[in-house]
Amino acid sequence: MTVKAVITDWGGVLTSPLNDAIATWLAADRIDAERYRTVMRAWVKQAYDGGGVNPIHGLEDGTLDPAEFERLLAAELLTVEGGPVAAAGLIARMFGAFSPVEPMYEALRAARAAGARTALLSNSWGNEYPRDLFADLFDAVVISCEVGMRKPDERIFRHALDLLGLDAAECVFIDDIEHNIAAAEALGIRGILHTDPEATIAELRGLDLLP
């Protein structure tokens, strides 16, 4: 079936890599990096492997206030000197080094100009989005905390498909997390595991979505 729409993640796909932003934040706030990674590995594993509910679930589906997430995470962290980490503004500092990946934006604009529909499907961490870019870029915007669902829950994918008015097989989904790609593919959506812009753009071109 012809692919008629591109659904894409935001963080790590339309932005510079998450790991780079986190490394910049850890260094700037002088946070014990190994302690952060130990905490986050456990939380992320639970969030995506079904190992129980933790603050990431609540942050992403909107049931946990971002300020409370900041408090919970800060309480688990220490600076390299062993001191406390400031909770207020923690999320903004974590993602402060995110920068747009212009080749990906250009590819989406080109696909849309060529007739494809486009949608954003993002798990929010209480971060700010460049919403001024969205009106001319996306036909639908699905942000997890605003709809009370999060990837990899199949319901959020079905919600995006409903907004686009298309069947799963008519869409391709771009994400940098394997669990989310697997969830999309289980519904019949084509998946592109994003590793770098060049490879993703080549796959879009191979699907005849780019001129």
XYZ file of C-alpha atoms in Angstrom:
211
model
C 0.000 0.000 0.000
C 1.249 3.489 -0.832
C 2.556 5.441 2.157
C 0.580 8.659 2.463
C 1.740 10.080 5.798
C 4.789 10.556 7.982
C 4.350 10.403 11.755
C 7.419 11.503 13.681
C 8.766 11.750 17.185
C 10.285 15.049 18.296
C 13.087 14.655 20.857
C 16.075 12.919 19.300
C 14.575 13.023 15.807
C 13.756 16.659 15.104
C 16.234 17.731 17.782
C 19.872 17.039 18.417
C 20.494 13.743 20.285
C 19.085 13.444 23.792
C 22.318 11.998 25.140
C 24.220 15.102 24.024
C 21.746 17.411 25.769
C 21.871 15.325 28.951
C 25.684 15.320 28.946
C 25.716 19.104 28.628
C 23.269 19.443 31.531
C 25.136 17.007 33.779
C 28.369 18.903 33.241
C 26.821 22.351 33.691
C 25.031 21.390 36.933
C 28.010 19.293 38.105
C 25.753 16.295 38.685
C 27.150 12.857 39.515
C 26.668 11.339 36.042
C 26.877 7.686 37.111
C 24.245 8.199 39.785
C 21.953 9.882 37.236
C 22.404 7.030 34.754
C 21.687 4.387 37.411
C 18.433 6.099 38.400
C 17.345 6.781 34.848
C 18.171 3.287 33.579
C 15.849 1.823 36.203
C 13.063 4.325 35.522
C 13.273 3.972 31.738
C 13.364 0.170 31.940
C 10.160 0.229 33.982
C 8.588 2.782 31.667
C 9.173 0.748 28.507
C 9.487 -2.874 29.653
C 6.310 -3.004 31.706
C 8.159 -3.374 34.990
C 5.839 -1.225 37.053
C 4.727 2.384 37.203
C 7.206 5.159 37.963
C 7.492 8.951 37.568
C 8.199 8.725 33.820
C 4.751 7.217 33.213
C 3.045 10.030 35.088
C 5.138 12.740 33.486
C 4.475 11.448 29.993
C 0.744 10.773 30.356
C 0.066 14.005 32.247
C -0.928 12.484 35.597
C 2.212 13.773 37.352
C 2.898 17.487 37.528
C 6.292 18.331 35.986
C 7.298 20.179 39.173
C 6.679 16.993 41.178
C 8.760 14.986 38.696
C 11.549 17.505 39.127
C 11.325 17.103 42.899
C 11.375 13.296 42.683
C 14.316 13.192 40.288
C 16.333 15.831 42.150
C 15.865 13.827 45.357
C 17.625 10.873 43.692
C 20.579 12.910 42.439
C 23.716 14.422 43.941
C 26.325 16.820 42.652
C 29.868 15.560 42.135
C 30.672 17.134 45.514
C 27.875 15.148 47.148
C 25.513 18.103 47.514
C 21.812 18.405 46.612
C 20.546 19.157 43.110
C 18.120 22.046 42.640
C 14.682 20.765 41.616
C 13.152 23.974 40.276
C 13.720 24.280 36.541
C 15.351 20.859 36.308
C 13.483 19.809 33.147
C 14.317 23.045 31.336
C 17.973 22.578 32.223
C 17.930 18.936 31.101
C 16.695 19.833 27.631
C 18.302 23.256 27.356
C 20.905 22.074 24.846
C 18.340 20.656 22.409
C 18.696 22.259 18.984
C 16.586 21.718 15.851
C 17.886 19.362 13.166
C 17.121 21.404 10.093
C 17.567 18.590 7.530
C 14.737 16.682 9.222
C 12.497 19.743 9.218
C 13.299 20.293 5.546
C 12.462 16.665 4.757
C 9.081 16.929 6.473
C 8.290 20.161 4.657
C 9.269 18.568 1.349
C 7.164 15.467 2.018
C 4.171 17.605 2.918
C 4.646 19.814 -0.127
C 4.702 16.671 -2.262
C 1.302 15.642 -0.911
C 2.002 13.532 2.168
C 0.245 14.210 5.447
C 2.413 14.733 8.524
C 1.932 14.296 12.252
C 3.936 14.776 15.434
C 3.667 12.017 18.047
C 5.737 12.899 21.096
C 6.051 11.726 24.689
C 6.331 14.979 26.607
C 8.627 15.431 29.597
C 7.092 18.752 30.546
C 9.440 20.439 28.095
C 8.736 23.358 25.797
C 8.023 22.631 22.137
C 8.744 25.010 19.225
C 5.022 25.302 18.543
C 5.532 28.263 16.220
C 6.903 25.743 13.700
C 4.056 23.259 13.988
C 1.249 25.015 12.103
C 3.082 24.906 8.788
C 4.690 21.522 9.430
C 2.053 19.131 10.772
C -1.504 18.176 9.927
C -1.883 16.705 13.426
C 0.000 17.151 16.710
C -0.254 14.502 19.435
C 1.613 15.248 22.664
C 1.301 12.559 25.312
C 0.510 14.677 28.361
C -2.240 16.481 26.432
C -4.072 13.304 25.412
C -3.472 11.221 28.552
C -1.670 8.456 26.654
C 1.969 7.685 25.978
C 4.014 5.642 23.565
C 4.272 2.652 23.318
C 0.551 2.333 24.212
C -1.252 1.335 21.006
C -4.076 3.773 21.828
C -1.906 6.822 21.166
C -0.919 5.460 17.756
C -4.561 4.795 16.911
C -5.383 8.344 18.009
C -2.790 9.743 15.593
C -4.150 7.552 12.774
C -7.679 8.785 13.478
C -6.551 12.405 13.290
C -4.868 11.733 9.957
C -7.849 9.743 8.674
C -5.579 6.997 7.378
C -5.017 3.281 7.865
C -1.895 2.026 9.642
C -0.399 0.625 6.428
C -0.628 4.074 4.828
C 1.703 5.604 7.422
C 5.362 5.502 8.366
C 6.527 6.285 11.907
C 9.941 7.694 12.843
C 11.302 7.316 16.385
C 14.666 6.833 18.075
C 13.355 4.295 20.631
C 13.036 0.662 19.537
C 10.079 -0.070 21.853
C 8.040 2.638 20.152
C 8.933 1.407 16.676
C 7.934 -2.135 17.637
C 4.591 -0.900 18.978
C 3.862 0.976 15.760
C 4.834 -1.981 13.591
C 2.577 -4.279 15.640
C -0.335 -2.145 14.417
C 0.801 -2.341 10.808
C 2.539 1.051 10.644
C 5.879 1.024 8.857
C 8.716 1.904 11.223
C 11.946 3.845 10.776
C 14.325 3.597 13.737
C 16.064 6.961 13.612
C 19.826 6.902 14.051
C 20.823 9.907 11.962
C 19.112 12.314 9.545
C 20.826 10.999 6.429
C 19.661 7.417 6.959
C 16.096 8.448 7.826
C 15.823 10.786 4.848
C 17.105 8.007 2.585
C 14.357 5.698 3.883
C 11.719 8.366 3.281
C 13.012 8.798 -0.245
C 12.855 5.038 -0.733
C 9.147 5.188 0.156
C 8.627 7.843 -2.566
C 7.740 10.448 0.064
C 10.417 12.878 -1.093
C 10.945 14.267 -4.575
